[in-house]
């Protein structure tokens, strides 16, 4: 973990040197971490026969989370969005690195940030092995590493016409929280929790390996992400809007039209959207049961391209708004 | 490579979607990249018998590079500082991921940024395999991956009393450029080039494997980084200030006292500082010759702790200033 050269020149110097030690003292190892924080690079041992899955996502204050978000929630979410990518690959997470840009090295904030980050890391036995700290606008960049058996990863490009399309959990909750915040309504705590503390669907992702034909995590909104999956697979999809899963909290807070739009286009769900052949339905449901992760069959993969959302009468539904910022 | 969720909501949307394709179209693969940009994670194959070296460093505008730095230079440097960490481990670079935070997705800027980034990547056969693009203040975060033979990495913690202390190249050039800039002098092009386009010492780092006892890259300034190496090794060091290598450009631009301070404490050198037993002197010089990388023996590892800088008469020299910002 490299020290920021600029830090030596400011009053935070001491705090910054402490900061690295503070992170290092709290980071737990794993047997496959040969050398963790404290050298020019971490040294890591990938198990024989495994491929490495690597993903990197940054969160910027005011863009990816509201500026008032608590430090522990920012820490949790910065790791969660990366682990969600590994879940969508069917990868077993192992290690992460963290680049933390901070206007000030404030001890209480950093301790709280690490509380959230490391709580999620330890839940999935992910070792924090390196990174850096820099001075600048609040921004968190994480790289997460995981393992997959060679040739077994869940990719975006394997969906086939005739496959079912599935989604885990419920959709639109995080976007619902942002919509409530935007219009100054009290934010429902259940929705807020989905926004601030997404649970990466790692157990489900691992359980789908072998029979799901393609998968993606829902971060841009279901329609956008199902669209990415279809584009990569060279197929289209039909989604039954009535089938989209919703939470009781979201149904209580929004009318039917807003609800649909949040479910179909809201971002930050961090659920898995995946395809699987119809003969795998029992296997999908068994994976759901085994991992305690609800799944819903929401449509089907078809020939062609693009994602169409269908009403019960078979007519096409289009979201009234391009994104949730128009809610109120 | 994940799309930033926020980007869909702004005018840059189209530019941002194009941006991913733009990066993807220019990123070259390698046989060990099973799946590159375009899925939830990259899939990579570490060769049998190799350990993975991973490092992550971010550069923020105005902190790690002057705001007026050209886009191509920012791209080059963002990768170079990470490859320098791999060089200091004696690792063979392989892959990188890039997280790019930009206020605007401006095509010409991005193309120039990629020119610099990919020029260096291709020089060392490093594949860009993923990352993300986000909206925010200009910031570049890179994670670099390389390979080392198990147990062979150059770590910081192996220096022994009696070892020689060496440094590659010349010291203080980048800090000299910043010092000239700070006082409004014309910046010497040779010094500016050391600031904007550091060359990671990868060939030398690889060639030192097997006989160097410890290594670190000089990014915080020689005294600070030699101090890190000593602290991790549980030893001290003596450095002969007259032995410190300097460029003709630096000697021409600064008086003797400023020169010493720049060499000893200036940052951004991206040279290698390493220790090796005296019986390895011929091997070090052969590695230097073979890789075309000048090296200089600047001192020795001693019992104790801390780094002392000695004048020719054996008295201790202390830098007049804590850092180069005081120059003028």
XYZ file of C-alpha atoms in Angstrom:
656
model
C 0.000 0.000 0.000
C 1.708 3.148 -1.214
C 1.683 6.377 0.678
C 0.573 9.409 -1.218
C 3.580 11.576 -1.886
C 1.576 14.747 -1.383
C 0.490 13.775 2.087
C 3.910 14.370 3.516
C 3.553 18.039 2.775
C 0.374 18.729 4.681
C -0.818 18.777 8.243
C -2.474 15.444 7.764
C 0.942 13.825 7.296
C 0.964 12.080 10.597
C -2.641 11.095 10.274
C -1.898 9.678 6.851
C 1.038 7.584 7.980
C -1.134 6.348 10.820
C -3.881 5.654 8.328
C -1.919 2.992 6.457
C -1.010 1.301 9.735
C -4.614 1.618 10.848
C -5.844 -0.164 7.734
C -3.074 -2.733 7.888
C -3.757 -3.539 11.522
C -7.381 -4.314 10.724
C -6.944 -6.219 7.447
C -7.115 -9.980 7.889
C -5.030 -12.373 5.861
C -5.763 -15.632 4.124
C -3.446 -18.581 3.482
C -3.220 -17.604 -0.205
C -2.014 -14.085 0.653
C 1.767 -14.493 0.604
C 2.375 -10.795 1.254
C -0.335 -8.256 2.030
C -0.306 -4.514 2.719
C 3.118 -2.943 3.234
C 5.285 -3.660 0.190
C 5.297 -2.341 -3.372
C 2.751 -4.971 -4.359
C 0.804 -7.793 -2.776
C 1.856 -11.363 -3.560
C -0.994 -13.796 -4.071
C -1.384 -17.458 -4.923
C -4.172 -18.453 -7.321
C -5.168 -22.103 -6.720
C -4.162 -24.597 -9.388
C -6.861 -25.097 -12.017
C -8.588 -21.802 -11.276
C -8.937 -18.748 -13.444
C -8.796 -15.308 -11.909
C -11.841 -13.013 -12.157
C -10.991 -9.315 -11.757
C -13.349 -6.360 -11.550
C -12.866 -2.695 -10.647
C -15.497 -0.112 -9.756
C -15.228 3.356 -8.284
C -17.792 5.305 -6.279
C -17.667 9.108 -6.264
C -19.407 11.220 -3.617
C -22.523 12.909 -4.975
C -22.542 10.703 -8.072
C -22.744 7.127 -6.797
C -23.961 7.891 -3.303
C -25.654 10.909 -1.723
C -23.089 13.191 -0.078
C -24.664 12.633 3.356
C -24.181 8.839 3.217
C -22.543 7.489 6.360
C -18.915 6.399 6.170
C -19.695 2.789 7.117
C -22.300 2.563 4.365
C -19.858 3.988 1.809
C -17.283 1.402 2.849
C -19.787 -1.440 2.598
C -21.157 -0.308 -0.744
C -17.756 0.269 -2.371
C -16.891 -3.365 -1.802
C -20.435 -4.656 -2.411
C -20.694 -3.309 -5.956
C -17.459 -5.096 -6.835
C -18.438 -8.365 -5.164
C -21.718 -8.142 -7.061
C -19.708 -8.255 -10.291
C -17.907 -11.374 -9.054
C -21.296 -12.892 -8.126
C -22.470 -12.294 -11.681
C -19.454 -14.275 -12.929
C -20.106 -17.152 -10.542
C -16.745 -16.415 -8.932
C -15.589 -17.171 -5.407
C -14.221 -13.882 -4.018
C -10.741 -13.873 -2.511
C -8.905 -10.529 -2.401
C -9.443 -6.834 -2.890
C -7.438 -3.631 -3.110
C -8.702 -0.222 -2.051
C -7.814 3.243 -3.278
C -9.271 5.857 -0.974
C -9.225 9.513 -1.926
C -10.131 11.783 0.976
C -10.232 15.539 1.477
C -9.035 15.010 5.075
C -7.698 12.023 6.953
C -10.241 12.126 9.764
C -9.821 9.206 12.125
C -13.448 8.693 13.089
C -14.579 8.745 9.461
C -11.905 6.259 8.432
C -12.644 3.900 11.290
C -16.326 3.922 10.362
C -15.504 3.429 6.687
C -13.369 0.411 7.575
C -16.131 -0.917 9.831
C -18.450 -1.156 6.841
C -15.852 -2.251 4.310
C -14.318 -4.950 6.490
C -17.650 -6.212 7.808
C -18.593 -7.177 4.271
C -15.065 -8.375 3.463
C -15.004 -10.708 6.443
C -18.483 -12.011 5.726
C -17.154 -13.356 2.432
C -13.569 -14.038 3.591
C -12.151 -11.394 1.282
C -8.663 -10.185 2.242
C -7.759 -6.518 1.748
C -4.245 -6.833 0.328
C -3.206 -3.383 -0.860
C -4.082 -0.097 -2.483
C -3.318 3.495 -1.662
C -4.578 6.583 0.091
C -4.560 9.952 -1.622
C -5.737 13.429 -0.898
C -8.567 14.654 -3.085
C -12.346 14.711 -3.426
C -14.043 11.796 -1.658
C -13.800 8.805 -3.974
C -13.406 5.083 -3.397
C -12.012 2.716 -5.995
C -11.928 -1.022 -5.369
C -10.537 -3.928 -7.356
C -11.914 -7.338 -6.406
C -10.401 -10.701 -7.315
C -12.078 -14.086 -7.299
C -11.666 -17.608 -8.640
C -13.611 -19.619 -11.177
C -13.024 -23.089 -12.530
C -11.580 -22.869 -16.026
C -14.373 -22.495 -18.559
C -17.126 -22.357 -15.922
C -17.636 -18.617 -15.393
C -21.093 -17.123 -15.905
C -20.553 -14.791 -18.814
C -22.930 -12.375 -20.494
C -22.633 -13.992 -23.887
C -24.185 -17.436 -23.447
C -27.960 -16.789 -23.582
C -29.886 -18.798 -26.205
C -33.372 -18.272 -27.660
C -35.795 -20.342 -25.635
C -33.946 -19.795 -22.342
C -35.875 -18.447 -19.373
C -34.874 -15.061 -17.984
C -34.639 -14.800 -14.199
C -33.869 -12.160 -11.627
C -32.975 -12.479 -7.955
C -34.546 -10.576 -5.055
C -36.648 -7.483 -5.704
C -36.138 -4.600 -8.103
C -36.387 -0.837 -7.777
C -35.862 -0.467 -4.036
C -32.658 1.584 -4.167
C -34.089 3.775 -6.919
C -37.213 4.199 -4.796
C -35.103 5.512 -1.925
C -33.407 8.008 -4.249
C -36.779 9.061 -5.654
C -38.105 9.723 -2.141
C -34.949 11.660 -1.286
C -35.181 13.724 -4.445
C -38.657 15.026 -3.649
C -37.915 15.548 0.035
C -40.084 12.698 1.300
C -39.016 10.680 4.299
C -36.985 7.775 2.972
C -38.413 4.392 3.886
C -35.728 2.629 5.978
C -36.155 -0.637 4.077
C -35.571 1.136 0.769
C -32.700 3.167 2.196
C -31.041 -0.029 3.340
C -31.200 -1.430 -0.200
C -29.508 1.742 -1.451
C -26.786 1.892 1.204
C -26.131 -1.768 1.986
C -26.618 -3.901 -1.097
C -25.957 -7.602 -0.537
C -23.885 -9.079 -3.319
C -25.578 -12.283 -4.462
C -22.449 -14.380 -4.153
C -23.983 -17.638 -2.887
C -26.575 -17.606 -5.670
C -24.018 -16.765 -8.356
C -21.808 -19.656 -7.298
C -24.817 -21.983 -7.202
C -25.835 -21.112 -10.753
C -22.539 -22.274 -12.242
C -23.093 -25.239 -14.531
C -26.621 -24.522 -15.710
C -27.226 -20.759 -16.059
C -26.386 -19.812 -19.651
C -25.564 -16.133 -19.001
C -25.633 -13.656 -16.121
C -25.145 -9.976 -15.330
C -25.584 -7.947 -12.186
C -28.341 -5.340 -12.233
C -26.631 -2.053 -11.503
C -27.782 0.201 -14.356
C -31.414 -0.909 -14.117
C -33.009 -4.143 -15.318
C -33.794 -3.046 -18.879
C -30.315 -1.642 -19.449
C -28.548 -4.657 -17.981
C -30.778 -7.247 -19.622
C -30.027 -5.288 -22.789
C -26.283 -5.692 -22.220
C -26.701 -9.426 -21.680
C -28.769 -9.726 -24.862
C -26.365 -7.634 -26.912
C -23.412 -9.756 -25.859
C -25.335 -12.965 -26.535
C -26.725 -11.806 -29.870
C -30.322 -12.394 -28.774
C -33.407 -10.465 -27.667
C -35.599 -10.797 -24.578
C -39.237 -10.437 -23.605
C -39.984 -9.459 -20.030
C -43.447 -9.772 -18.428
C -43.828 -6.590 -16.464
C -46.377 -8.170 -14.106
C -43.787 -10.759 -13.128
C -41.187 -8.270 -11.908
C -40.572 -8.840 -8.205
C -41.136 -5.921 -5.824
C -40.777 -5.381 -2.103
C -43.732 -4.548 0.131
C -41.976 -1.285 1.000
C -41.798 -0.229 -2.636
C -45.427 -1.194 -3.317
C -46.531 0.819 -0.286
C -44.649 3.923 -1.376
C -45.357 4.231 -5.102
C -48.335 3.913 -7.429
C -48.446 1.141 -9.984
C -46.922 3.129 -12.828
C -44.066 4.544 -10.791
C -43.477 1.087 -9.352
C -43.056 -0.476 -12.786
C -40.725 2.224 -13.922
C -38.574 1.912 -10.813
C -38.429 -1.865 -11.209
C -37.604 -1.764 -14.893
C -35.230 1.187 -15.032
C -34.038 2.055 -11.510
C -30.375 1.464 -10.834
C -28.344 0.145 -7.908
C -30.310 -3.101 -7.446
C -27.260 -5.380 -7.354
C -29.446 -8.356 -8.096
C -28.486 -11.021 -10.608
C -30.285 -11.236 -13.941
C -29.580 -14.570 -15.610
C -30.765 -16.917 -18.295
C -31.128 -20.682 -18.102
C -32.815 -23.311 -20.283
C -36.350 -24.329 -19.212
C -35.120 -27.819 -18.260
C -33.000 -26.138 -15.556
C -35.995 -24.640 -13.715
C -35.824 -27.152 -10.887
C -32.086 -26.591 -10.571
C -32.561 -22.812 -10.419
C -35.200 -23.203 -7.727
C -32.996 -25.592 -5.782
C -30.124 -23.060 -5.972
C -32.509 -20.406 -4.718
C -33.634 -22.581 -1.808
C -30.124 -23.681 -0.949
C -28.801 -20.116 -0.798
C -31.907 -18.475 0.647
C -32.068 -16.124 -2.331
C -35.485 -15.498 -3.885
C -35.553 -15.805 -7.667
C -38.311 -14.948 -10.128
C -38.795 -16.027 -13.720
C -39.502 -12.737 -15.496
C -39.433 -13.609 -19.175
C -37.619 -15.379 -21.958
C -34.783 -15.069 -24.416
C -35.920 -14.752 -28.033
C -34.351 -14.504 -31.458
C -33.451 -11.015 -32.604
C -32.261 -8.181 -30.439
C -33.440 -5.674 -27.835
C -35.557 -6.101 -24.718
C -39.343 -5.753 -24.937
C -41.461 -5.393 -21.803
C -44.915 -6.907 -22.190
C -48.226 -6.277 -20.411
C -50.574 -9.155 -19.565
C -52.452 -8.654 -22.875
C -49.218 -9.011 -24.825
C -48.947 -5.334 -25.735
C -45.663 -3.568 -25.180
C -45.109 -1.386 -22.130
C -42.670 1.460 -22.258
C -41.441 3.286 -19.196
C -42.995 6.755 -18.967
C -39.660 8.229 -17.939
C -36.111 7.573 -18.966
C -34.897 7.405 -15.397
C -35.949 7.745 -11.823
C -34.890 11.352 -11.499
C -38.231 12.316 -12.956
C -40.180 10.771 -10.111
C -42.175 12.727 -7.608
C -15.922 -2.741 -17.763
C -18.969 -1.330 -15.998
C -20.797 1.709 -17.176
C -21.351 4.388 -14.636
C -24.998 4.381 -13.656
C -25.121 8.139 -13.394
C -23.945 8.663 -16.928
C -27.239 7.553 -18.394
C -28.875 10.580 -16.885
C -26.703 13.263 -18.420
C -25.939 14.687 -21.809
C -22.680 12.812 -21.917
C -24.618 9.527 -22.030
C -23.896 8.776 -25.624
C -20.296 9.859 -25.306
C -19.936 7.611 -22.280
C -21.343 4.548 -24.010
C -19.038 5.301 -26.917
C -16.188 5.697 -24.462
C -16.283 2.083 -23.325
C -16.347 0.902 -26.934
C -13.547 3.318 -27.720
C -11.355 1.884 -24.984
C -12.309 -1.685 -25.834
C -11.519 -1.218 -29.497
C -8.002 -0.079 -28.663
C -7.164 -2.533 -25.881
C -5.012 -5.435 -27.062
C -5.376 -8.925 -25.677
C -2.882 -11.559 -24.592
C -3.220 -15.339 -24.728
C -3.697 -15.421 -20.943
C -6.664 -13.012 -21.121
C -9.623 -15.387 -21.397
C -12.169 -12.565 -21.312
C -11.305 -8.864 -21.389
C -13.376 -5.686 -21.302
C -17.127 -6.141 -21.707
C -18.392 -8.509 -19.023
C -18.899 -8.169 -15.263
C -15.279 -9.148 -14.670
C -12.211 -10.092 -16.667
C -11.117 -13.731 -16.697
C -7.384 -14.295 -16.515
C -5.030 -17.250 -16.403
C -2.015 -17.062 -14.095
C 0.752 -19.397 -15.367
C 1.405 -22.517 -13.322
C 4.088 -22.004 -10.691
C 3.735 -18.225 -10.657
C 2.514 -15.988 -7.899
C 0.448 -12.933 -8.696
C 1.801 -9.464 -7.799
C -0.946 -6.822 -7.482
C -0.560 -3.092 -6.942
C -2.990 -0.167 -7.107
C -2.231 3.534 -7.281
C -4.401 6.532 -8.036
C -3.424 9.914 -9.446
C -5.576 12.954 -8.687
C -5.400 16.154 -10.736
C -3.609 18.940 -8.878
C -2.200 16.514 -6.312
C -0.185 13.965 -8.288
C 0.204 15.953 -11.464
C -0.115 19.654 -12.296
C -3.586 20.484 -13.571
C -2.182 21.565 -16.950
C -0.540 18.182 -17.622
C -1.372 16.837 -21.072
C -3.822 13.950 -21.317
C -1.281 11.610 -22.944
C 1.197 12.272 -20.138
C -1.471 11.589 -17.491
C -2.311 8.305 -19.193
C 1.343 7.280 -19.379
C 2.093 8.248 -15.802
C -0.975 6.580 -14.297
C 0.220 3.254 -15.658
C 3.934 3.973 -15.114
C 3.636 4.495 -11.350
C 1.926 1.108 -11.055
C 4.409 -0.697 -13.302
C 7.168 0.866 -11.201
C 5.723 -0.977 -8.179
C 5.834 -4.231 -10.143
C 9.423 -3.464 -11.169
C 10.310 -3.076 -7.494
C 8.923 -6.565 -6.852
C 10.872 -8.080 -9.739
C 7.543 -8.958 -11.357
C 6.773 -9.470 -15.031
C 3.757 -7.236 -15.798
C 0.727 -8.802 -17.461
C -2.604 -7.027 -16.994
C -4.124 -3.810 -15.730
C -7.504 -2.318 -14.990
C -8.344 1.368 -15.260
C -10.881 3.471 -13.396
C -11.201 6.856 -15.027
C -13.137 9.641 -13.352
C -13.781 12.573 -15.676
C -15.746 15.794 -15.399
C -16.699 15.450 -19.072
C -16.327 12.656 -21.596
C -14.431 14.690 -24.167
C -13.338 12.561 -27.119
C -10.075 14.285 -27.944
C -8.931 14.201 -24.313
C -9.774 10.529 -23.982
C -8.053 9.576 -27.211
C -4.913 11.388 -26.085
C -5.118 9.798 -22.640
C -5.336 6.358 -24.258
C -2.436 7.221 -26.569
C -0.172 7.667 -23.545
C -1.616 4.853 -21.469
C -1.590 2.267 -24.240
C 1.813 3.289 -25.581
C 3.329 2.285 -22.267
C 1.062 -0.748 -21.930
C 2.088 -2.081 -25.330
C 5.746 -1.424 -24.677
C 5.546 -3.914 -21.809
C 2.847 -6.166 -23.290
C 0.373 -5.240 -20.584
C -3.267 -5.929 -21.475
C -5.978 -3.523 -20.296
C -8.680 -5.953 -19.196
C -11.336 -3.926 -17.403
C -12.274 -1.096 -15.100
C -14.893 1.584 -15.196
C -15.591 5.147 -16.207
C -17.316 7.541 -13.845
C -18.246 11.170 -13.768
C -16.392 13.248 -11.204
C -13.234 15.259 -10.643
C -10.343 14.139 -12.863
C -8.787 11.094 -11.228
C -7.165 7.941 -12.575
C -6.894 4.740 -10.599
C -5.003 1.768 -11.983
C -4.485 -1.756 -10.716
C -1.547 -3.627 -12.257
C -0.953 -7.374 -12.153
C 2.275 -9.241 -12.754
C 3.891 -12.608 -12.180
C 6.771 -13.719 -9.990
C 8.234 -17.158 -9.429
C 7.108 -18.461 -6.056
C 9.415 -17.170 -3.339
C 11.488 -15.048 -5.736
C 9.880 -11.611 -5.444
C 11.995 -8.610 -4.449
C 10.459 -7.590 -1.156
C 11.246 -4.676 1.122
C 12.093 -6.866 4.083
C 15.228 -8.754 3.060
C 18.048 -6.216 3.537
C 20.905 -7.355 5.817
C 23.637 -5.342 7.541
C 26.683 -5.304 5.286
C 24.627 -5.182 2.086
C 25.336 -2.443 -0.415
C 22.590 0.068 -1.156
C 22.020 0.921 -4.814
C 19.801 3.185 -6.846
C 19.000 3.195 -10.552
C 19.130 6.183 -12.902
C 19.255 9.721 -11.513
C 17.421 11.314 -8.604
C 15.594 14.595 -8.140
C 14.715 15.383 -11.749
C 10.935 15.300 -11.392
C 11.121 17.296 -8.165
C 13.389 19.762 -9.964
C 10.725 20.282 -12.630
C 8.111 20.930 -9.950
C 10.463 23.326 -8.149
C 10.984 25.296 -11.370
C 7.264 25.364 -11.989
C 6.541 26.539 -8.454
C 8.704 29.617 -8.776
C 7.576 30.398 -12.302
C 10.861 29.500 -13.992
C 10.835 27.872 -17.404
C 10.791 24.144 -16.842
C 13.757 22.342 -18.335
C 12.334 19.879 -20.900
C 14.566 17.049 -19.674
C 13.299 17.506 -16.119
C 9.706 17.904 -17.288
C 9.979 14.636 -19.154
C 11.096 12.851 -15.973
C 8.030 14.276 -14.202
C 5.506 13.483 -16.926
C 6.888 10.303 -18.479
C 8.640 8.189 -15.871
C 10.042 4.937 -17.223
C 9.259 2.044 -14.922
C 12.477 0.088 -14.353
C 10.961 -3.242 -15.283
C 13.935 -4.821 -17.095
C 16.255 -3.978 -14.212
C 13.796 -5.215 -11.574
C 13.446 -8.554 -13.330
C 17.225 -8.822 -13.713
C 17.817 -8.292 -9.991
C 15.760 -11.313 -8.987
C 17.965 -13.889 -7.322
C 20.634 -11.643 -5.797
C 19.116 -8.317 -4.667
C 18.123 -8.742 -1.007
C 15.415 -6.026 -0.944
C 13.958 -3.380 -3.255
C 11.519 -0.479 -3.306
C 10.612 2.062 -5.939
C 11.518 5.667 -5.181
C 8.258 7.585 -5.336
C 8.192 9.454 -2.007
C 11.832 10.555 -2.253
C 14.981 8.531 -1.636
C 15.263 9.122 2.113
C 11.630 8.277 2.743
C 11.677 5.163 0.582
C 15.053 3.907 1.801
C 13.531 4.445 5.255
C 10.576 2.234 4.372
C 12.901 -0.486 3.113
C 15.002 -0.267 6.299
C 11.967 -0.273 8.579
C 10.569 -3.393 6.931
C 13.957 -5.110 7.045
C 14.703 -4.104 10.637
C 17.972 -2.406 9.667
C 19.464 1.063 9.165
C 21.301 2.600 6.209
C 24.102 5.056 5.547
C 24.000 6.990 2.301
C 26.969 8.913 0.873
C 25.463 12.129 -0.381
C 28.313 12.687 -2.846
C 27.477 9.367 -4.488
C 23.874 10.260 -5.325
C 23.434 10.229 -9.100
C 22.188 13.391 -10.786
C 21.382 14.404 -14.336
C 23.278 17.134 -16.170
C 19.996 19.026 -16.466
C 19.480 19.047 -12.708
C 23.080 20.075 -12.019
C 22.742 22.947 -14.491
C 19.556 24.233 -12.916
C 20.218 24.117 -9.170
C 23.033 24.986 -6.790
C 24.784 22.256 -4.829
C 22.614 22.474 -1.744
C 19.308 22.519 -3.625
C 20.598 19.665 -5.772
C 21.301 17.463 -2.753
C 17.935 18.171 -1.248
C 16.128 17.386 -4.482
C 18.071 14.146 -4.871
C 17.541 13.036 -1.300
C 13.953 14.125 -0.692
C 12.283 14.929 -4.024
C 9.471 12.609 -5.039
C 8.306 11.030 -8.298
C 11.683 9.526 -9.287
C 10.319 6.035 -10.021
C 13.827 4.649 -9.786
C 14.613 1.431 -7.929
C 16.436 1.540 -4.608
C 17.731 -1.906 -3.699
C 20.165 -3.732 -1.484
C 22.488 -6.585 -2.417
C 25.437 -8.241 -0.717
C 28.901 -6.969 -1.769
C 29.685 -10.271 -3.481
C 26.835 -9.506 -5.906
C 28.436 -6.293 -7.211
C 29.480 -7.849 -10.495
C 26.010 -9.349 -10.921
C 24.369 -5.962 -10.283
C 26.625 -4.316 -12.812
C 25.938 -7.054 -15.335
C 22.191 -6.583 -14.811
C 22.690 -2.865 -15.343
C 24.618 -3.437 -18.564
C 22.223 -6.056 -19.844
C 19.178 -3.819 -19.341
C 20.807 -0.511 -20.236
C 19.867 0.882 -16.832
C 22.496 2.901 -14.985
C 22.942 1.934 -11.352
C 24.953 3.612 -8.597
C 26.156 2.254 -5.287
C 25.064 4.969 -2.834
C 25.701 3.462 0.582
C 25.305 0.471 2.827
C 22.901 -1.302 5.119
C 23.907 -1.164 8.797
C 22.656 -2.515 12.101
C 20.098 -0.357 13.856
C 17.422 1.748 12.243
C 16.946 4.957 10.290
C 18.745 6.379 7.301
C 21.749 8.663 7.811
C 23.149 10.734 4.954
C 26.898 11.285 5.212
C 29.215 13.943 3.793
C 32.692 13.045 2.538
C 34.185 13.791 5.977
C 31.807 11.356 7.626
C 29.656 14.030 9.256
C 25.900 13.800 8.865
C 24.112 15.915 6.310
C 20.498 16.904 6.875
C 18.299 18.337 4.169
C 17.669 22.032 4.748
C 14.034 21.635 3.856
C 11.493 18.945 4.540
C 10.334 18.826 0.947
C 10.758 20.362 -2.426
C 7.867 22.775 -2.111
C 10.219 25.103 -0.292
C 12.518 25.498 -3.264
C 13.023 28.656 -5.237
